[in-house]
Short mmCIF file of C-alpha atoms and ligand atoms in Angstrom, two decimals:
data_model
loop_
_atom_site.label_atom_id
_atom_site.label_comp_id
_atom_site.label_asym_id
_atom_site.label_seq_id
_atom_site.Cartn_x
_atom_site.Cartn_y
_atom_site.Cartn_z
CA MET A 35 -32.72 -30.00 0.44
CA PRO A 36 -32.76 -31.04 -3.23
CA ILE A 37 -33.91 -34.61 -3.92
CA LEU A 38 -30.99 -35.05 -6.30
CA GLU A 39 -27.60 -33.37 -6.14
CA VAL A 40 -25.01 -34.25 -8.74
CA GLY A 41 -21.57 -32.81 -8.06
CA GLY A 42 -18.50 -32.86 -10.31
CA LEU A 43 -19.71 -35.90 -12.18
CA SER A 44 -17.28 -37.19 -14.81
CA VAL A 45 -17.59 -40.21 -17.07
CA SER A 46 -14.98 -41.55 -19.45
CA TYR A 47 -15.23 -44.23 -22.07
CA GLY A 48 -11.64 -45.35 -22.47
CA SER A 49 -9.69 -42.18 -23.01
CA ALA A 50 -12.70 -40.17 -24.14
CA LEU A 51 -14.09 -37.85 -21.50
CA ILE A 52 -17.84 -37.93 -22.08
CA LEU A 53 -19.02 -35.98 -19.03
CA ASP A 54 -16.73 -33.37 -17.55
CA GLU A 55 -17.47 -32.24 -14.00
CA VAL A 56 -21.20 -31.96 -14.41
CA SER A 57 -23.10 -30.57 -11.45
CA LEU A 58 -26.82 -30.13 -11.14
CA GLU A 59 -29.60 -30.07 -8.60
CA VAL A 60 -33.17 -31.19 -8.75
CA GLU A 61 -35.64 -29.86 -6.20
CA PHE A 62 -38.43 -32.06 -4.93
CA SER A 63 -41.48 -32.21 -7.25
CA GLN A 64 -39.87 -29.96 -9.80
CA CYS A 65 -39.12 -30.77 -13.40
CA VAL A 66 -35.55 -30.19 -14.48
CA ALA A 67 -34.80 -30.45 -18.17
CA VAL A 68 -31.37 -31.24 -19.57
CA LEU A 69 -31.19 -30.01 -23.13
CA GLY A 70 -28.45 -30.31 -25.66
CA PRO A 71 -27.52 -31.57 -29.09
CA ASN A 72 -27.09 -35.18 -30.06
CA GLY A 73 -23.96 -36.68 -28.50
CA ALA A 74 -23.72 -34.06 -25.75
CA GLY A 75 -23.78 -36.74 -23.05
CA LYS A 76 -27.39 -36.47 -21.87
CA THR A 77 -28.04 -40.21 -21.93
CA THR A 78 -24.69 -40.87 -20.28
CA LEU A 79 -25.67 -38.46 -17.49
CA LEU A 80 -28.90 -40.34 -16.78
CA ARG A 81 -27.14 -43.70 -17.00
CA ALA A 82 -24.50 -42.50 -14.56
CA ILE A 83 -27.19 -41.37 -12.12
CA SER A 84 -28.85 -44.77 -12.31
CA ARG A 85 -25.40 -46.36 -11.85
CA MET A 86 -25.32 -48.12 -15.20
CA VAL A 87 -21.97 -46.55 -16.04
CA PRO A 88 -19.07 -45.97 -13.68
CA SER A 89 -18.32 -42.36 -12.86
CA ARG A 90 -16.32 -40.04 -10.65
CA GLY A 91 -17.88 -37.34 -8.52
CA SER A 92 -20.84 -37.44 -6.22
CA ILE A 93 -24.49 -38.29 -6.70
CA ARG A 94 -26.70 -37.65 -3.70
CA TYR A 95 -30.29 -38.79 -3.68
CA ASP A 96 -32.40 -37.81 -0.71
CA GLY A 97 -29.18 -36.63 0.91
CA LYS A 98 -27.56 -40.07 0.59
CA GLU A 99 -24.60 -40.83 -1.60
CA ILE A 100 -25.66 -43.45 -4.16
CA THR A 101 -22.43 -43.82 -6.14
CA SER A 102 -21.78 -47.23 -4.62
CA THR A 103 -25.39 -48.41 -4.82
CA SER A 104 -26.13 -51.26 -7.26
CA PRO A 105 -28.35 -50.12 -10.12
CA HIS A 106 -31.05 -52.68 -9.39
CA ARG A 107 -31.49 -51.24 -5.88
CA LEU A 108 -32.50 -47.81 -7.13
CA PRO A 109 -36.07 -48.50 -8.28
CA GLY A 110 -36.90 -49.73 -4.80
CA MET A 111 -35.57 -46.44 -3.45
CA GLY A 112 -37.81 -44.45 -5.76
CA VAL A 113 -35.37 -43.67 -8.58
CA VAL A 114 -36.90 -45.00 -11.79
CA HIS A 115 -35.25 -44.72 -15.18
CA CYS A 116 -37.31 -44.61 -18.36
CA PRO A 117 -34.49 -45.17 -20.84
CA GLU A 118 -33.72 -43.92 -24.30
CA ASN A 119 -35.13 -46.22 -26.99
CA ARG A 120 -37.75 -47.42 -24.51
CA HIS A 121 -36.23 -50.85 -23.78
CA LEU A 122 -39.57 -52.59 -23.48
CA PHE A 123 -39.80 -56.35 -23.09
CA PRO A 124 -40.89 -57.09 -26.65
CA GLU A 125 -42.18 -60.60 -25.95
CA PHE A 126 -44.18 -59.58 -22.93
CA THR A 127 -47.66 -58.19 -23.35
CA VAL A 128 -48.56 -54.63 -22.41
CA MET A 129 -49.90 -55.93 -19.12
CA GLU A 130 -46.81 -58.02 -18.41
CA ASN A 131 -44.58 -55.03 -19.12
CA LEU A 132 -46.60 -52.98 -16.64
CA GLU A 133 -46.27 -55.77 -14.09
CA MET A 134 -42.50 -55.78 -14.58
CA GLY A 135 -42.55 -52.06 -13.85
CA ALA A 136 -43.91 -52.87 -10.40
CA PHE A 137 -41.39 -55.68 -9.85
CA THR A 138 -39.96 -54.34 -6.60
CA ARG A 139 -43.33 -53.48 -5.09
CA ARG A 140 -45.42 -55.52 -2.67
CA ASP A 141 -48.32 -53.12 -2.11
CA LYS A 142 -50.87 -54.97 -4.27
CA LYS A 143 -53.72 -52.55 -3.61
CA ALA A 144 -51.81 -49.39 -4.48
CA MET A 145 -50.45 -51.15 -7.55
CA GLY A 146 -53.97 -51.72 -8.78
CA GLU A 147 -54.73 -48.04 -8.32
CA ASP A 148 -51.55 -47.06 -10.14
CA LEU A 149 -52.51 -49.35 -12.98
CA GLU A 150 -55.89 -47.64 -13.26
CA ARG A 151 -54.12 -44.29 -13.28
CA CYS A 152 -51.78 -45.42 -16.09
CA PHE A 153 -54.78 -46.49 -18.12
CA ARG A 154 -56.40 -43.11 -17.44
CA ILE A 155 -53.32 -41.26 -18.65
CA PHE A 156 -52.83 -43.59 -21.63
CA PRO A 157 -56.25 -45.01 -22.55
CA VAL A 158 -54.78 -46.81 -25.55
CA LEU A 159 -52.84 -49.13 -23.21
CA ALA A 160 -56.05 -50.30 -21.57
CA LYS A 161 -57.30 -51.40 -24.96
CA ARG A 162 -54.04 -53.17 -25.79
CA LYS A 163 -53.46 -55.03 -22.51
CA GLY A 164 -52.94 -58.37 -24.22
CA GLN A 165 -50.86 -57.16 -27.15
CA LEU A 166 -47.15 -58.00 -27.34
CA ALA A 167 -45.15 -54.84 -26.69
CA GLY A 168 -42.86 -55.49 -29.64
CA THR A 169 -45.77 -55.27 -32.06
CA MET A 170 -46.98 -51.80 -31.06
CA SER A 171 -46.36 -48.52 -32.86
CA GLY A 172 -43.54 -46.23 -31.75
CA GLY A 173 -45.87 -43.82 -29.96
CA GLU A 174 -47.69 -46.61 -28.13
CA GLN A 175 -44.37 -48.13 -27.12
CA GLN A 176 -43.24 -44.81 -25.67
CA MET A 177 -46.49 -44.52 -23.73
CA LEU A 178 -45.99 -48.03 -22.41
CA ALA A 179 -42.41 -47.23 -21.41
CA ILE A 180 -43.57 -44.22 -19.41
CA ALA A 181 -46.48 -46.13 -17.90
CA ARG A 182 -44.17 -49.00 -16.96
CA ALA A 183 -41.83 -46.55 -15.23
CA MET A 184 -44.82 -45.04 -13.37
CA MET A 185 -45.74 -48.52 -12.13
CA GLY A 186 -42.46 -48.43 -10.20
CA LYS A 187 -43.91 -45.64 -8.06
CA PRO A 188 -41.09 -43.20 -8.75
CA ARG A 189 -40.24 -40.30 -6.53
CA LEU A 190 -37.59 -39.29 -9.03
CA LEU A 191 -38.26 -40.20 -12.65
CA LEU A 192 -35.39 -40.07 -15.13
CA LEU A 193 -36.95 -39.62 -18.52
CA ASP A 194 -34.70 -39.90 -21.60
CA GLU A 195 -35.99 -38.32 -24.80
CA PRO A 196 -39.59 -39.48 -24.59
CA SER A 197 -40.54 -37.66 -27.76
CA ILE A 198 -37.75 -38.84 -30.04
CA GLY A 199 -38.81 -40.03 -33.47
CA LEU A 200 -42.50 -39.42 -32.93
CA ALA A 201 -45.00 -37.49 -35.03
CA GLN A 202 -46.02 -34.06 -33.73
CA VAL A 203 -49.48 -35.14 -32.52
CA VAL A 204 -48.03 -38.08 -30.64
CA LYS A 205 -45.31 -35.88 -29.15
CA GLU A 206 -48.00 -33.61 -27.81
CA GLN A 207 -49.84 -36.55 -26.25
CA ILE A 208 -46.63 -37.69 -24.62
CA PHE A 209 -45.91 -34.26 -23.22
CA GLN A 210 -49.43 -33.88 -21.98
CA ALA A 211 -48.87 -37.11 -20.08
CA VAL A 212 -45.53 -35.93 -18.70
CA ARG A 213 -47.26 -32.79 -17.47
CA GLU A 214 -49.87 -34.94 -15.72
CA ILE A 215 -47.15 -37.01 -14.11
CA LYS A 216 -45.51 -33.85 -12.86
CA GLY A 217 -48.89 -32.83 -11.50
CA LEU A 218 -48.90 -36.01 -9.42
CA GLY A 219 -45.89 -34.68 -7.55
CA VAL A 220 -43.28 -36.87 -9.22
CA THR A 221 -39.91 -35.18 -9.49
CA LEU A 222 -38.68 -35.26 -13.07
CA LEU A 223 -35.26 -35.17 -14.63
CA LEU A 224 -36.11 -34.87 -18.29
CA VAL A 225 -33.64 -35.15 -21.15
CA GLU A 226 -34.75 -33.76 -24.47
CA GLN A 227 -33.64 -32.55 -27.83
CA ASP A 228 -37.03 -31.12 -28.62
CA THR A 229 -36.51 -27.84 -26.85
CA THR A 230 -39.91 -26.32 -27.44
CA MET A 231 -41.64 -29.27 -25.86
CA ALA A 232 -39.37 -29.50 -22.86
CA LEU A 233 -39.64 -25.84 -22.14
CA GLY A 234 -43.39 -26.20 -21.72
CA ILE A 235 -42.83 -28.36 -18.65
CA ALA A 236 -39.46 -27.57 -17.10
CA ASP A 237 -38.94 -25.37 -14.06
CA GLN A 238 -35.16 -25.44 -14.36
CA VAL A 239 -33.08 -25.97 -17.44
CA TYR A 240 -29.51 -27.18 -17.86
CA ILE A 241 -27.84 -27.03 -21.22
CA LEU A 242 -25.31 -29.73 -21.84
CA LYS A 243 -22.76 -29.30 -24.60
CA GLN A 244 -19.88 -31.68 -25.22
CA GLY A 245 -20.13 -33.13 -21.76
CA ARG A 246 -20.23 -29.82 -19.91
CA ILE A 247 -22.96 -27.66 -18.49
CA ALA A 248 -22.93 -24.70 -20.86
CA ALA A 249 -25.75 -22.79 -19.20
CA SER A 250 -28.37 -23.27 -16.56
CA GLY A 251 -31.10 -21.45 -14.78
CA ALA A 252 -34.78 -20.96 -14.42
CA LEU A 253 -36.64 -20.90 -17.67
CA GLU A 254 -37.33 -17.16 -17.75
CA GLU A 255 -33.70 -16.29 -17.04
CA LEU A 256 -32.50 -18.35 -19.95
CA PHE A 257 -35.13 -16.83 -22.15
CA ARG A 258 -34.02 -13.33 -21.26
CA ASP A 259 -30.51 -14.17 -22.39
CA THR A 260 -30.89 -13.94 -26.13
CA ARG A 261 -27.39 -15.32 -26.70
CA ILE A 262 -28.27 -18.58 -24.99
CA LYS A 263 -31.62 -18.61 -26.65
CA ASP A 264 -30.06 -18.37 -30.08
CA LEU A 265 -27.14 -20.67 -29.42
CA TYR A 266 -28.63 -23.52 -27.51
CA LEU A 267 -32.34 -23.40 -27.34
CA GLY A 268 -32.74 -23.49 -31.07
CA MET A 269 -35.59 -21.04 -31.06
CA GLY A 270 -33.84 -18.01 -32.54
CA MET B 299 -45.27 -100.88 -33.61
CA GLY B 300 -47.15 -97.57 -33.63
CA TYR B 301 -47.68 -97.67 -29.88
CA ASP B 302 -44.06 -98.68 -29.44
CA ILE B 303 -42.92 -95.56 -31.21
CA LEU B 304 -45.45 -93.42 -29.36
CA ILE B 305 -44.56 -94.66 -25.89
CA ASN B 306 -40.82 -95.12 -26.18
CA GLY B 307 -40.58 -91.94 -28.27
CA SER B 308 -42.39 -89.96 -25.55
CA ILE B 309 -40.05 -91.35 -22.90
CA ASN B 310 -36.99 -90.41 -24.91
CA GLY B 311 -38.53 -87.07 -25.77
CA ALA B 312 -39.05 -86.17 -22.11
CA PHE B 313 -35.43 -87.10 -21.41
CA TYR B 314 -34.14 -84.95 -24.27
CA ALA B 315 -36.35 -82.09 -23.15
CA LEU B 316 -34.80 -82.22 -19.68
CA LEU B 317 -31.37 -82.01 -21.25
CA ALA B 318 -32.18 -79.34 -23.79
CA LEU B 319 -34.26 -76.96 -21.65
CA GLY B 320 -31.33 -75.95 -19.47
CA PHE B 321 -29.04 -75.50 -22.44
CA CYS B 322 -31.72 -73.37 -24.07
CA LEU B 323 -32.31 -71.37 -20.89
CA MET B 324 -28.65 -70.42 -20.63
CA PHE B 325 -28.57 -69.37 -24.23
CA GLY B 326 -31.77 -67.37 -23.85
CA VAL B 327 -30.86 -65.66 -20.62
CA ALA B 328 -27.15 -65.07 -21.04
CA ARG B 329 -26.51 -65.79 -24.74
CA LEU B 330 -24.17 -68.48 -23.47
CA VAL B 331 -23.36 -71.61 -25.41
CA ASN B 332 -22.44 -73.75 -22.46
CA LEU B 333 -20.52 -76.80 -23.67
CA TYR B 334 -20.23 -77.94 -20.06
CA HIS B 335 -23.94 -78.74 -20.06
CA GLY B 336 -23.44 -82.45 -20.83
CA SER B 337 -21.04 -82.67 -17.91
CA TYR B 338 -23.83 -81.81 -15.45
CA TYR B 339 -25.56 -84.91 -16.73
CA MET B 340 -22.44 -86.99 -16.29
CA LEU B 341 -21.55 -85.59 -12.88
CA ALA B 342 -25.05 -86.30 -11.57
CA ALA B 343 -24.63 -89.94 -12.53
CA TYR B 344 -21.18 -90.20 -10.92
CA PHE B 345 -22.27 -88.37 -7.79
CA THR B 346 -25.14 -90.82 -7.49
CA TYR B 347 -22.70 -93.70 -7.92
CA LEU B 348 -20.46 -92.22 -5.25
CA PHE B 349 -23.21 -91.58 -2.72
CA ALA B 350 -25.50 -94.54 -3.39
CA VAL B 351 -23.03 -97.29 -4.28
CA LEU B 352 -19.72 -96.41 -2.68
CA LEU B 353 -21.06 -94.67 0.41
CA ARG B 354 -24.29 -96.70 0.54
CA TRP B 355 -26.54 -93.75 1.31
CA PRO B 356 -30.27 -94.25 0.88
CA LEU B 357 -31.08 -93.64 -2.78
CA LEU B 358 -33.31 -90.63 -2.28
CA LEU B 359 -30.70 -88.90 -0.14
CA ALA B 360 -27.97 -89.83 -2.63
CA VAL B 361 -29.95 -88.32 -5.50
CA ALA B 362 -30.72 -85.15 -3.55
CA ALA B 363 -27.04 -84.79 -2.63
CA SER B 364 -26.02 -85.45 -6.24
CA LEU B 365 -28.32 -82.77 -7.59
CA SER B 366 -27.11 -80.27 -4.99
CA GLY B 367 -23.55 -81.20 -5.92
CA VAL B 368 -24.20 -80.64 -9.62
CA VAL B 369 -25.81 -77.26 -8.97
CA ALA B 370 -22.86 -76.28 -6.80
CA VAL B 371 -20.41 -77.32 -9.53
CA ALA B 372 -22.39 -75.31 -12.09
CA ILE B 373 -22.30 -72.18 -9.99
CA LEU B 374 -18.61 -72.70 -9.30
CA VAL B 375 -17.87 -73.15 -13.02
CA ASP B 376 -19.83 -69.98 -13.71
CA ARG B 377 -17.95 -67.97 -11.05
CA VAL B 378 -14.49 -69.28 -11.77
CA CYS B 379 -14.61 -69.48 -15.52
CA VAL B 380 -17.66 -68.52 -17.58
CA ASN B 381 -18.37 -65.27 -15.81
CA ARG B 382 -14.87 -63.98 -16.52
CA VAL B 383 -15.02 -64.53 -20.26
CA ARG B 384 -18.72 -63.89 -20.84
CA GLN B 385 -18.00 -60.99 -23.22
CA SER B 386 -16.66 -63.38 -25.85
CA SER B 387 -18.87 -66.25 -26.93
CA ILE B 388 -15.91 -68.05 -28.50
CA ALA B 389 -13.99 -67.84 -25.23
CA VAL B 390 -17.02 -69.22 -23.36
CA MET B 391 -17.21 -72.18 -25.74
CA ILE B 392 -13.51 -72.95 -25.57
CA CYS B 393 -13.46 -72.59 -21.83
CA THR B 394 -16.52 -74.77 -21.21
CA LEU B 395 -15.36 -77.43 -23.69
CA GLY B 396 -11.96 -77.50 -22.01
CA LEU B 397 -13.58 -77.90 -18.62
CA ALA B 398 -15.80 -80.68 -19.95
CA TYR B 399 -12.76 -82.67 -21.07
CA PHE B 400 -10.99 -81.85 -17.83
CA THR B 401 -13.96 -83.23 -15.92
CA GLN B 402 -14.01 -86.33 -18.12
CA TYR B 403 -10.36 -87.12 -17.32
CA LEU B 404 -10.78 -86.28 -13.69
CA VAL B 405 -13.71 -88.67 -13.43
CA ARG B 406 -11.70 -91.29 -15.30
CA ILE B 407 -8.85 -90.99 -12.83
CA LEU B 408 -11.16 -91.12 -9.82
CA PHE B 409 -13.60 -93.80 -10.95
CA GLY B 410 -11.76 -95.63 -13.70
CA PRO B 411 -12.67 -95.91 -17.36
CA ARG B 412 -15.09 -98.83 -17.01
CA TYR B 413 -18.83 -98.76 -17.26
CA LEU B 414 -20.59 -98.45 -13.94
CA SER B 415 -24.16 -98.96 -12.99
CA ILE B 416 -26.21 -97.13 -10.43
CA PRO B 417 -29.30 -98.37 -8.62
CA ALA B 418 -32.79 -97.51 -9.78
CA PHE B 419 -35.72 -96.36 -7.67
CA VAL B 420 -38.04 -98.95 -9.14
CA SER B 421 -37.66 -102.34 -10.74
CA GLY B 422 -39.72 -104.60 -12.90
CA ASN B 423 -41.77 -103.80 -15.96
CA ALA B 424 -45.01 -102.08 -16.70
CA GLY B 425 -47.34 -102.51 -19.63
CA ILE B 426 -49.08 -99.65 -21.38
CA LEU B 427 -51.22 -100.13 -24.47
CA GLY B 428 -49.71 -103.57 -24.83
CA VAL B 429 -46.17 -102.23 -24.82
CA VAL B 430 -43.95 -103.60 -22.07
CA ILE B 431 -41.49 -101.08 -20.71
CA PRO B 432 -39.13 -101.09 -17.74
CA SER B 433 -40.57 -99.21 -14.77
CA THR B 434 -37.41 -97.08 -14.51
CA ARG B 435 -38.13 -95.64 -17.94
CA LEU B 436 -41.68 -94.93 -16.93
CA LEU B 437 -40.44 -93.14 -13.84
CA ALA B 438 -37.99 -91.14 -15.94
CA PHE B 439 -40.87 -90.09 -18.16
CA GLY B 440 -43.04 -89.03 -15.23
CA VAL B 441 -40.24 -87.04 -13.65
CA GLY B 442 -39.38 -85.45 -17.00
CA ILE B 443 -42.94 -84.34 -17.73
CA GLY B 444 -43.37 -83.15 -14.14
CA LEU B 445 -40.27 -80.98 -14.36
CA ILE B 446 -41.20 -79.56 -17.75
CA LEU B 447 -44.57 -78.50 -16.33
CA ALA B 448 -42.90 -77.17 -13.18
CA LEU B 449 -40.52 -75.06 -15.27
CA TRP B 450 -43.42 -73.78 -17.29
CA ALA B 451 -45.27 -72.72 -14.15
CA PHE B 452 -42.13 -71.28 -12.58
CA ILE B 453 -41.33 -69.13 -15.58
CA GLY B 454 -44.88 -68.00 -16.17
CA LYS B 455 -46.09 -67.46 -12.65
CA THR B 456 -43.36 -66.77 -10.14
CA ARG B 457 -41.52 -63.52 -9.53
CA ALA B 458 -38.17 -65.25 -9.97
CA GLY B 459 -39.32 -66.85 -13.19
CA ARG B 460 -40.58 -63.57 -14.58
CA SER B 461 -37.30 -61.90 -13.70
CA ILE B 462 -35.37 -64.57 -15.62
CA MET B 463 -37.57 -64.04 -18.66
CA ALA B 464 -37.16 -60.27 -18.40
CA VAL B 465 -33.38 -60.60 -18.26
CA ALA B 466 -33.50 -62.89 -21.27
CA GLN B 467 -35.23 -60.20 -23.29
CA ASP B 468 -33.32 -57.13 -22.17
CA PRO B 469 -30.91 -57.22 -19.23
CA GLU B 470 -30.58 -53.44 -19.13
CA ALA B 471 -34.33 -52.94 -19.00
CA ALA B 472 -34.55 -55.65 -16.35
CA THR B 473 -32.08 -53.70 -14.21
CA TYR B 474 -34.26 -50.59 -14.55
CA MET B 475 -37.14 -52.67 -13.16
CA GLY B 476 -35.05 -53.44 -10.08
CA ILE B 477 -34.03 -56.95 -11.14
CA ASN B 478 -30.61 -58.19 -10.10
CA THR B 479 -29.39 -59.61 -13.39
CA ALA B 480 -26.44 -61.41 -11.79
CA ALA B 481 -28.86 -63.23 -9.48
CA ALA B 482 -31.06 -64.11 -12.46
CA PHE B 483 -28.04 -65.57 -14.29
CA THR B 484 -27.08 -67.61 -11.25
CA MET B 485 -30.63 -68.85 -10.86
CA ALA B 486 -30.79 -69.86 -14.53
CA THR B 487 -27.43 -71.61 -14.18
CA GLY B 488 -28.70 -73.56 -11.19
CA ILE B 489 -31.96 -74.55 -12.87
CA SER B 490 -30.13 -75.55 -16.01
CA ALA B 491 -27.71 -77.79 -14.09
CA PHE B 492 -30.54 -79.20 -11.98
CA LEU B 493 -32.55 -80.28 -15.02
CA ALA B 494 -29.54 -81.90 -16.71
CA GLY B 495 -28.63 -83.49 -13.37
CA VAL B 496 -32.08 -85.02 -13.02
CA ALA B 497 -31.68 -86.44 -16.51
CA GLY B 498 -28.40 -87.97 -15.32
CA THR B 499 -29.79 -89.51 -12.15
CA VAL B 500 -33.12 -90.80 -13.41
CA VAL B 501 -31.88 -92.02 -16.78
CA ALA B 502 -28.49 -93.35 -15.76
CA PRO B 503 -29.96 -96.50 -14.14
CA PHE B 504 -30.94 -97.85 -17.54
CA LEU B 505 -27.98 -96.46 -19.43
CA SER B 506 -24.35 -97.02 -18.73
CA VAL B 507 -22.33 -94.58 -16.70
CA ASP B 508 -18.89 -93.85 -18.16
CA PRO B 509 -16.52 -90.88 -18.36
CA GLY B 510 -17.42 -90.11 -21.98
CA MET B 511 -21.20 -90.08 -21.43
CA TRP B 512 -21.46 -86.27 -21.56
CA LEU B 513 -20.64 -85.76 -25.20
CA LEU B 514 -23.54 -87.27 -27.11
CA PRO B 515 -26.22 -85.71 -24.88
CA LEU B 516 -24.46 -82.36 -25.27
CA ILE B 517 -24.50 -82.63 -29.05
CA LYS B 518 -28.13 -83.68 -28.99
CA ALA B 519 -29.10 -80.84 -26.65
CA PHE B 520 -27.30 -78.40 -28.92
CA ALA B 521 -29.02 -79.77 -32.02
CA ILE B 522 -32.43 -79.74 -30.30
CA VAL B 523 -32.03 -76.15 -29.23
CA ILE B 524 -31.02 -75.10 -32.72
CA LEU B 525 -33.91 -77.05 -34.21
CA GLY B 526 -36.41 -75.56 -31.76
CA GLY B 527 -35.18 -72.04 -32.43
CA LEU B 528 -32.30 -70.67 -30.36
CA GLY B 529 -33.66 -69.43 -27.08
CA SER B 530 -37.22 -70.69 -27.55
CA LEU B 531 -37.94 -72.91 -24.55
CA TRP B 532 -41.08 -74.47 -25.96
CA GLY B 533 -39.42 -74.84 -29.33
CA SER B 534 -36.85 -76.97 -27.53
CA VAL B 535 -39.51 -79.13 -25.94
CA LEU B 536 -41.13 -79.62 -29.33
CA ALA B 537 -37.80 -80.48 -30.94
CA ALA B 538 -36.91 -82.82 -28.08
CA PHE B 539 -40.05 -84.87 -28.58
CA LEU B 540 -39.54 -84.81 -32.32
CA LEU B 541 -36.09 -86.28 -31.76
CA GLY B 542 -37.56 -88.84 -29.37
CA TYR B 543 -40.13 -90.11 -31.88
CA LEU B 544 -37.72 -89.95 -34.80
CA GLU B 545 -35.00 -91.91 -33.01
CA THR B 546 -37.40 -94.52 -31.74
CA GLY B 547 -39.05 -94.83 -35.12
CA VAL B 548 -35.77 -95.09 -36.99
CA SER B 549 -34.33 -97.59 -34.52
CA LEU B 550 -37.38 -99.81 -34.80
CA LEU B 551 -37.96 -99.49 -38.52
CA LEU B 552 -34.41 -99.19 -39.84
CA SER B 553 -31.52 -99.62 -37.46
CA THR B 554 -30.06 -97.99 -34.36
CA ASN B 555 -26.94 -97.16 -36.34
CA VAL B 556 -28.59 -94.54 -38.51
CA ARG B 557 -30.75 -92.75 -35.93
CA GLU B 558 -28.17 -90.04 -35.11
CA ILE B 559 -27.68 -89.34 -38.81
CA VAL B 560 -31.40 -89.14 -39.47
CA PHE B 561 -31.94 -86.61 -36.71
CA LEU B 562 -29.06 -84.41 -37.81
CA ALA B 563 -30.37 -84.60 -41.37
CA VAL B 564 -33.76 -83.39 -40.13
CA VAL B 565 -32.10 -80.54 -38.22
CA LEU B 566 -30.23 -79.48 -41.37
CA LEU B 567 -33.37 -79.72 -43.46
CA VAL B 568 -35.39 -77.57 -41.05
CA LEU B 569 -32.62 -75.00 -40.86
CA ILE B 570 -32.47 -74.76 -44.64
CA ILE B 571 -36.23 -74.20 -44.84
CA LYS B 572 -36.53 -72.06 -41.70
CA PRO B 573 -33.14 -70.81 -40.50
CA SER B 574 -34.54 -69.50 -37.22
CA GLY B 575 -35.67 -73.00 -36.20
CA LEU B 576 -39.15 -74.30 -35.48
CA LEU B 577 -40.32 -71.60 -33.06
CA GLY B 578 -38.66 -68.34 -33.98
CA LYS B 579 -35.50 -66.78 -32.75
CA SER B 580 -35.99 -65.45 -29.28
CA LEU B 581 -36.91 -66.69 -25.87
CA THR B 582 -40.66 -67.01 -25.56
CA ALA B 583 -42.52 -68.25 -22.55
N1 ADP C 143 -20.90 -47.21 -24.49
C1 ADP C 143 -20.21 -46.21 -25.06
N2 ADP C 143 -18.92 -46.38 -25.42
C2 ADP C 143 -18.22 -45.38 -25.97
N3 ADP C 143 -18.71 -44.16 -26.23
C3 ADP C 143 -19.99 -43.93 -25.90
C4 ADP C 143 -20.81 -44.93 -25.30
N4 ADP C 143 -22.05 -44.40 -25.08
C5 ADP C 143 -21.98 -43.13 -25.51
N5 ADP C 143 -20.75 -42.84 -26.00
C6 ADP C 143 -20.33 -41.55 -26.52
O1 ADP C 143 -20.61 -40.60 -25.54
C7 ADP C 143 -21.06 -39.40 -26.12
C8 ADP C 143 -22.34 -38.99 -25.46
O2 ADP C 143 -23.34 -39.92 -25.78
P1 ADP C 143 -24.81 -39.81 -25.18
O3 ADP C 143 -24.70 -39.72 -23.73
O4 ADP C 143 -25.59 -40.92 -25.76
O5 ADP C 143 -25.31 -38.43 -25.78
P2 ADP C 143 -26.77 -37.87 -25.97
O6 ADP C 143 -27.70 -38.70 -25.18
O7 ADP C 143 -26.70 -36.47 -25.48
O8 ADP C 143 -27.08 -37.91 -27.43
C9 ADP C 143 -21.16 -39.65 -27.61
O9 ADP C 143 -20.04 -39.09 -28.23
C10 ADP C 143 -21.15 -41.14 -27.72
O10 ADP C 143 -20.52 -41.52 -28.92
MG1 MG C 144 -29.32 -39.78 -25.77
#
């Protein structure tokens, strides 16, 4: 059974239909990438899954319908959202941001271990524990956002454009980290515009265009289809 | 004279801090300019009058009931009115100002327009550094400082406090952390009303209680919060004490008639030099 099943998901803002009957599945401990141009509805899809925007259709997590679940209940259930534009707490320190990530948790000991793991994946954060998040560079902020999400002990991590606006070297660091996180057995739903990067991690790919799934499949299948490759993957 | 200003200024400062902190908290957490804030102060005094004088309850019980009553009113006002118009800050201001006047007239009808007095916990005078002050004012100071420190500890150390500060910075991010933002708003509303209510019950014994008593404290709280830097809790405390010393100093050296003007002039001056107020623009713990 997939850990996440989205079926016929539609979202409208006023009269504008932003997502039109989107369906997708994420298997346990896989990485599914949703690719697509700016404005395709990728962020809206993740926000609908974490119940930040109202939607029609079904969203099943762990076999349970979560469409009527309050958004703040999801992290406790293992669905953690690392949002677009990071949304750090700028006036909290690095450490305080990480503590907020573990807000719903009570398992002090495991939290300490997770913290050590975050510092292992992102050594720069260990050096900046006391720094205010708002004063860090873009790359460091993105690392903190991912680390903060990891402190929530996700089973399913929704990751929205972690590489956006970053220099190539930093992008590679971020993706190395995402690969490590996948290696820990965390299921990933990754949204990206940087196709090349995402393809290095994803097991399954969905291509979203104007609110609809335009293509989907395992990586190799999509690669064999040169039409898709040229049209959507931007690697022609 | 110097000690006079120091001691009486500190007492007034603690009182203003109690009033301003809640106003500041609501602005920081919900970006709400709550013009009903002064009414919490007034209602606490009238509740105390009702319970302690009319119903003759023991004072401590009367005060506890008054504070619970004020918190309940605040949550009710939030549910019935503020929450529905939160999207528009103008609507929130109009709605809370309207309710404040409504409450004033309601209180006037129920209790009459005359000045009332409510009993104090302590009587007599105390002397500090050669300055003689009424014990009630000393108690008000102790309670004020105690609550400021308690708020500081609550916000810095407790889970609930941290969640309020997280919501103040970024409600969406707070939700992603598993924080119930609606609960955080309600908690902030309750704390805010509680602090203003304490100001009303501990200070009212040495001031007069009347249906119009909400307005001046509201204006002062507003000015303090702007002076401290909108949303900066410790900026508000700083500004509150500044107002306390300034008012006391001006009253003693010049005249009580000009003290309001002097403070507002200082607020204007600071805003011209540093538009974001004394301590920046956002809520800092
Ligand atoms: N809050 C909103 N109100 C109205 N339209 C929105 C809102 N958020 C996003 N949109 C619109 O929805 C579409 C999809 O946006 P988004 O999900 O952010 O796309 P992507 O993440 O793929 O770039 C865009 O056309 C955007 O303008
Ligand atoms: Mg997006």
